[in-house]
Amino acid sequence: MTETDVQQSAPRVRFPGISPRAYEHPADKGAMATLRAVPGISDVLKTLNSLWNERTERLLAVASFVRVSETQYPVINRIHKEATEVLDLPKVPKLYVARSAEANAYTIGIDEPFIVLTSGLVEALDPEALRFVIGHELGHVLSGHAVLLTLLRRLLNLQRNIQWVPLGALGLRAVIAALYEWRRKAELSCDRAGLLVCQDPSASLRAHMYLAGATDLSQIDIPSFLEQAKEYEEVEDIRDSIIKLLETEDRPHPFAVVRASQLQRWAATEEYRAILAGDYKRRDAQDPQANPLKEDFADAGKSYKESFTNSTDPLIKVLSDVGGALSGAADKVFSGFRRRPSDEDNNNDQNNGGTGGGDKS
């Protein structure tokens, strides 16, 4: 990869002071709002993490990987700096390239987060697709996802140690499942951050296609690739729905084809265009009358409700129908208790008046 490989295009839009709340997926936003609202939890996790693990990981990265700089992987270094400027991060996280055939990228650390790209990823992607991936990882840094990711890692270790306690393991599994659900939505948030950095939906799509298995894009038909997402989302057999549920329960990332489809949809929204035009939430602009926590919870609830309502998945339809039936039955059962005494008195008066009229006639 050389300087000439980097696409020469118009200067990218920068987003001074952009808040991660400007682009985060509603479910991710709700989880992060909860974390930010609990006093001290971030500080406690940061302290525990910095005592040992984070120092170890930083030291191993220095000893084992190639640190990107002006003299090592200079083109990647340039892309990394430009991406940091686009999202207006206060500090440029260190970036490393690790030897691995697997195409992967990840962010580690809370106090001093750093990013790792595998050599398999660097070799597979073109510069603009790589810009998208680096922007994705910077999204994790800006959102502060490392705090909940650290909590998830600690709980996974704890789960292995208490498997012999049935109730404890079951309760912990529910918490871990919820964290995995958050993490999958967090990945969708960071895909949006990556798109804001590269500002090229086709580059993000190329990255997702490579992650799904593409090697020669001339052999890939984009409409057919995106049709796979529709096929996955619109299964008609409830057995397939159950398989989807079981296969995604402990997956940290959404499936590549689904991620591609979700991001292309977001790229076509007014929300994305508004951010590009400079209309977005900022980190230093807090409305004193606003309630971000309440707003983020409402957005998360609305997102899940819309997802259930619009889903064609047969299992989701069954659950939705059952939920609607139970809600209707409960409403009928309790409707009598909600009747006002005045209504009952009026009914009694009417009954008594009818009887009197009969006697009179």
PDB file of N, CA and C in Angstrom, residues 171-214:
ATOM      1  N   GLY A 171     -28.743 -17.003  36.190  1.00  0.00           N
ATOM      2  CA  GLY A 171     -28.910 -15.556  36.301  1.00  0.00           C
ATOM      3  C   GLY A 171     -27.815 -14.812  35.568  1.00  0.00           C
ATOM      4  N   LEU A 172     -26.579 -15.313  35.689  1.00  0.00           N
ATOM      5  CA  LEU A 172     -25.452 -14.677  35.022  1.00  0.00           C
ATOM      6  C   LEU A 172     -25.576 -14.803  33.507  1.00  0.00           C
ATOM      7  N   ARG A 173     -26.103 -15.933  33.056  1.00  0.00           N
ATOM      8  CA  ARG A 173     -26.269 -16.123  31.612  1.00  0.00           C
ATOM      9  C   ARG A 173     -27.232 -15.090  31.042  1.00  0.00           C
ATOM     10  N   ALA A 174     -28.275 -14.751  31.813  1.00  0.00           N
ATOM     11  CA  ALA A 174     -29.236 -13.748  31.347  1.00  0.00           C
ATOM     12  C   ALA A 174     -28.570 -12.381  31.208  1.00  0.00           C
ATOM     13  N   VAL A 175     -27.725 -12.045  32.176  1.00  0.00           N
ATOM     14  CA  VAL A 175     -27.010 -10.762  32.125  1.00  0.00           C
ATOM     15  C   VAL A 175     -26.061 -10.746  30.932  1.00  0.00           C
ATOM     16  N   ILE A 176     -25.343 -11.859  30.733  1.00  0.00           N
ATOM     17  CA  ILE A 176     -24.382 -11.938  29.626  1.00  0.00           C
ATOM     18  C   ILE A 176     -25.112 -11.870  28.281  1.00  0.00           C
ATOM     19  N   ALA A 177     -26.273 -12.532  28.184  1.00  0.00           N
ATOM     20  CA  ALA A 177     -27.053 -12.485  26.949  1.00  0.00           C
ATOM     21  C   ALA A 177     -27.479 -11.053  26.643  1.00  0.00           C
ATOM     22  N   ALA A 178     -27.863 -10.308  27.695  1.00  0.00           N
ATOM     23  CA  ALA A 178     -28.247  -8.910  27.500  1.00  0.00           C
ATOM     24  C   ALA A 178     -27.054  -8.078  27.039  1.00  0.00           C
ATOM     25  N   LEU A 179     -25.878  -8.353  27.595  1.00  0.00           N
ATOM     26  CA  LEU A 179     -24.673  -7.624  27.193  1.00  0.00           C
ATOM     27  C   LEU A 179     -24.278  -7.961  25.760  1.00  0.00           C
ATOM     28  N   TYR A 180     -24.456  -9.212  25.363  1.00  0.00           N
ATOM     29  CA  TYR A 180     -24.167  -9.588  23.977  1.00  0.00           C
ATOM     30  C   TYR A 180     -25.127  -8.871  23.020  1.00  0.00           C
ATOM     31  N   GLU A 181     -26.395  -8.774  23.424  1.00  0.00           N
ATOM     32  CA  GLU A 181     -27.360  -8.046  22.604  1.00  0.00           C
ATOM     33  C   GLU A 181     -26.930  -6.582  22.463  1.00  0.00           C
ATOM     34  N   TRP A 182     -26.503  -5.983  23.600  1.00  0.00           N
ATOM     35  CA  TRP A 182     -25.991  -4.606  23.522  1.00  0.00           C
ATOM     36  C   TRP A 182     -24.788  -4.543  22.592  1.00  0.00           C
ATOM     37  N   ARG A 183     -23.870  -5.502  22.706  1.00  0.00           N
ATOM     38  CA  ARG A 183     -22.651  -5.415  21.909  1.00  0.00           C
ATOM     39  C   ARG A 183     -22.950  -5.487  20.416  1.00  0.00           C
ATOM     40  N   ARG A 184     -23.902  -6.332  20.046  1.00  0.00           N
ATOM     41  CA  ARG A 184     -24.248  -6.406  18.619  1.00  0.00           C
ATOM     42  C   ARG A 184     -24.788  -5.072  18.118  1.00  0.00           C
ATOM     43  N   LYS A 185     -25.578  -4.397  18.946  1.00  0.00           N
ATOM     44  CA  LYS A 185     -26.080  -3.081  18.561  1.00  0.00           C
ATOM     45  C   LYS A 185     -24.947  -2.053  18.585  1.00  0.00           C
ATOM     46  N   ALA A 186     -23.983  -2.222  19.495  1.00  0.00           N
ATOM     47  CA  ALA A 186     -22.834  -1.314  19.537  1.00  0.00           C
ATOM     48  C   ALA A 186     -22.019  -1.414  18.249  1.00  0.00           C
ATOM     49  N   GLU A 187     -21.937  -2.623  17.695  1.00  0.00           N
ATOM     50  CA  GLU A 187     -21.215  -2.786  16.428  1.00  0.00           C
ATOM     51  C   GLU A 187     -21.930  -2.038  15.301  1.00  0.00           C
ATOM     52  N   LEU A 188     -23.258  -2.018  15.328  1.00  0.00           N
ATOM     53  CA  LEU A 188     -24.003  -1.252  14.328  1.00  0.00           C
ATOM     54  C   LEU A 188     -23.741   0.242  14.500  1.00  0.00           C
ATOM     55  N   SER A 189     -23.646   0.700  15.766  1.00  0.00           N
ATOM     56  CA  SER A 189     -23.304   2.101  16.023  1.00  0.00           C
ATOM     57  C   SER A 189     -21.965   2.449  15.407  1.00  0.00           C
ATOM     58  N   CYS A 190     -20.987   1.582  15.623  1.00  0.00           N
ATOM     59  CA  CYS A 190     -19.639   1.885  15.148  1.00  0.00           C
ATOM     60  C   CYS A 190     -19.518   1.746  13.640  1.00  0.00           C
ATOM     61  N   ASP A 191     -20.346   0.922  13.032  1.00  0.00           N
ATOM     62  CA  ASP A 191     -20.406   0.923  11.568  1.00  0.00           C
ATOM     63  C   ASP A 191     -20.833   2.301  11.073  1.00  0.00           C
ATOM     64  N   ARG A 192     -21.758   2.921  11.797  1.00  0.00           N
ATOM     65  CA  ARG A 192     -22.191   4.271  11.426  1.00  0.00           C
ATOM     66  C   ARG A 192     -21.037   5.262  11.588  1.00  0.00           C
ATOM     67  N   ALA A 193     -20.264   5.112  12.669  1.00  0.00           N
ATOM     68  CA  ALA A 193     -19.094   5.980  12.859  1.00  0.00           C
ATOM     69  C   ALA A 193     -18.107   5.784  11.716  1.00  0.00           C
ATOM     70  N   GLY A 194     -17.912   4.531  11.304  1.00  0.00           N
ATOM     71  CA  GLY A 194     -17.013   4.249  10.189  1.00  0.00           C
ATOM     72  C   GLY A 194     -17.484   4.903   8.909  1.00  0.00           C
ATOM     73  N   LEU A 195     -18.798   4.904   8.677  1.00  0.00           N
ATOM     74  CA  LEU A 195     -19.340   5.545   7.480  1.00  0.00           C
ATOM     75  C   LEU A 195     -19.157   7.054   7.543  1.00  0.00           C
ATOM     76  N   LEU A 196     -19.319   7.635   8.735  1.00  0.00           N
ATOM     77  CA  LEU A 196     -19.098   9.076   8.870  1.00  0.00           C
ATOM     78  C   LEU A 196     -17.646   9.438   8.589  1.00  0.00           C
ATOM     79  N   VAL A 197     -16.735   8.521   8.877  1.00  0.00           N
ATOM     80  CA  VAL A 197     -15.315   8.778   8.627  1.00  0.00           C
ATOM     81  C   VAL A 197     -14.994   8.659   7.138  1.00  0.00           C
ATOM     82  N   CYS A 198     -15.436   7.575   6.499  1.00  0.00           N
ATOM     83  CA  CYS A 198     -15.084   7.381   5.082  1.00  0.00           C
ATOM     84  C   CYS A 198     -16.019   8.145   4.149  1.00  0.00           C
ATOM     85  N   GLN A 199     -17.286   8.370   4.601  1.00  0.00           N
ATOM     86  CA  GLN A 199     -18.277   9.121   3.825  1.00  0.00           C
ATOM     87  C   GLN A 199     -18.469   8.541   2.423  1.00  0.00           C
ATOM     88  N   ASP A 200     -18.363   7.216   2.367  1.00  0.00           N
ATOM     89  CA  ASP A 200     -18.490   6.506   1.099  1.00  0.00           C
ATOM     90  C   ASP A 200     -19.188   5.166   1.358  1.00  0.00           C
ATOM     91  N   PRO A 201     -20.514   5.084   1.171  1.00  0.00           N
ATOM     92  CA  PRO A 201     -21.227   3.832   1.433  1.00  0.00           C
ATOM     93  C   PRO A 201     -20.665   2.643   0.670  1.00  0.00           C
ATOM     94  N   SER A 202     -20.126   2.874  -0.523  1.00  0.00           N
ATOM     95  CA  SER A 202     -19.579   1.760  -1.304  1.00  0.00           C
ATOM     96  C   SER A 202     -18.320   1.197  -0.644  1.00  0.00           C
ATOM     97  N   ALA A 203     -17.523   2.047   0.008  1.00  0.00           N
ATOM     98  CA  ALA A 203     -16.325   1.576   0.711  1.00  0.00           C
ATOM     99  C   ALA A 203     -16.714   0.710   1.905  1.00  0.00           C
ATOM    100  N   SER A 204     -17.735   1.132   2.653  1.00  0.00           N
ATOM    101  CA  SER A 204     -18.190   0.326   3.786  1.00  0.00           C
ATOM    102  C   SER A 204     -18.755  -1.001   3.306  1.00  0.00           C
ATOM    103  N   LEU A 205     -19.440  -0.967   2.177  1.00  0.00           N
ATOM    104  CA  LEU A 205     -20.002  -2.202   1.630  1.00  0.00           C
ATOM    105  C   LEU A 205     -18.894  -3.164   1.215  1.00  0.00           C
ATOM    106  N   ARG A 206     -17.813  -2.631   0.630  1.00  0.00           N
ATOM    107  CA  ARG A 206     -16.685  -3.488   0.259  1.00  0.00           C
ATOM    108  C   ARG A 206     -16.083  -4.149   1.482  1.00  0.00           C
ATOM    109  N   ALA A 207     -15.970  -3.409   2.569  1.00  0.00           N
ATOM    110  CA  ALA A 207     -15.425  -3.980   3.807  1.00  0.00           C
ATOM    111  C   ALA A 207     -16.298  -5.125   4.308  1.00  0.00           C
ATOM    112  N   HIS A 208     -17.604  -4.935   4.301  1.00  0.00           N
ATOM    113  CA  HIS A 208     -18.504  -5.987   4.764  1.00  0.00           C
ATOM    114  C   HIS A 208     -18.465  -7.206   3.847  1.00  0.00           C
ATOM    115  N   MET A 209     -18.322  -6.973   2.549  1.00  0.00           N
ATOM    116  CA  MET A 209     -18.255  -8.101   1.623  1.00  0.00           C
ATOM    117  C   MET A 209     -16.972  -8.899   1.832  1.00  0.00           C
ATOM    118  N   TYR A 210     -15.862  -8.206   2.070  1.00  0.00           N
ATOM    119  CA  TYR A 210     -14.614  -8.913   2.367  1.00  0.00           C
ATOM    120  C   TYR A 210     -14.754  -9.745   3.640  1.00  0.00           C
ATOM    121  N   LEU A 211     -15.379  -9.157   4.673  1.00  0.00           N
ATOM    122  CA  LEU A 211     -15.551  -9.876   5.937  1.00  0.00           C
ATOM    123  C   LEU A 211     -16.456 -11.091   5.764  1.00  0.00           C
ATOM    124  N   ALA A 212     -17.373 -11.013   4.801  1.00  0.00           N
ATOM    125  CA  ALA A 212     -18.285 -12.130   4.552  1.00  0.00           C
ATOM    126  C   ALA A 212     -17.639 -13.245   3.739  1.00  0.00           C
ATOM    127  N   GLY A 213     -16.517 -12.927   3.067  1.00  0.00           N
ATOM    128  CA  GLY A 213     -15.838 -13.976   2.307  1.00  0.00           C
ATOM    129  C   GLY A 213     -15.424 -13.599   0.909  1.00  0.00           C
ATOM    130  N   ALA A 214     -15.729 -12.381   0.472  1.00  0.00           N
ATOM    131  CA  ALA A 214     -15.343 -11.968  -0.873  1.00  0.00           C
ATOM    132  C   ALA A 214     -13.825 -11.792  -0.957  1.00  0.00           C
TER     133      ALA A 214
END
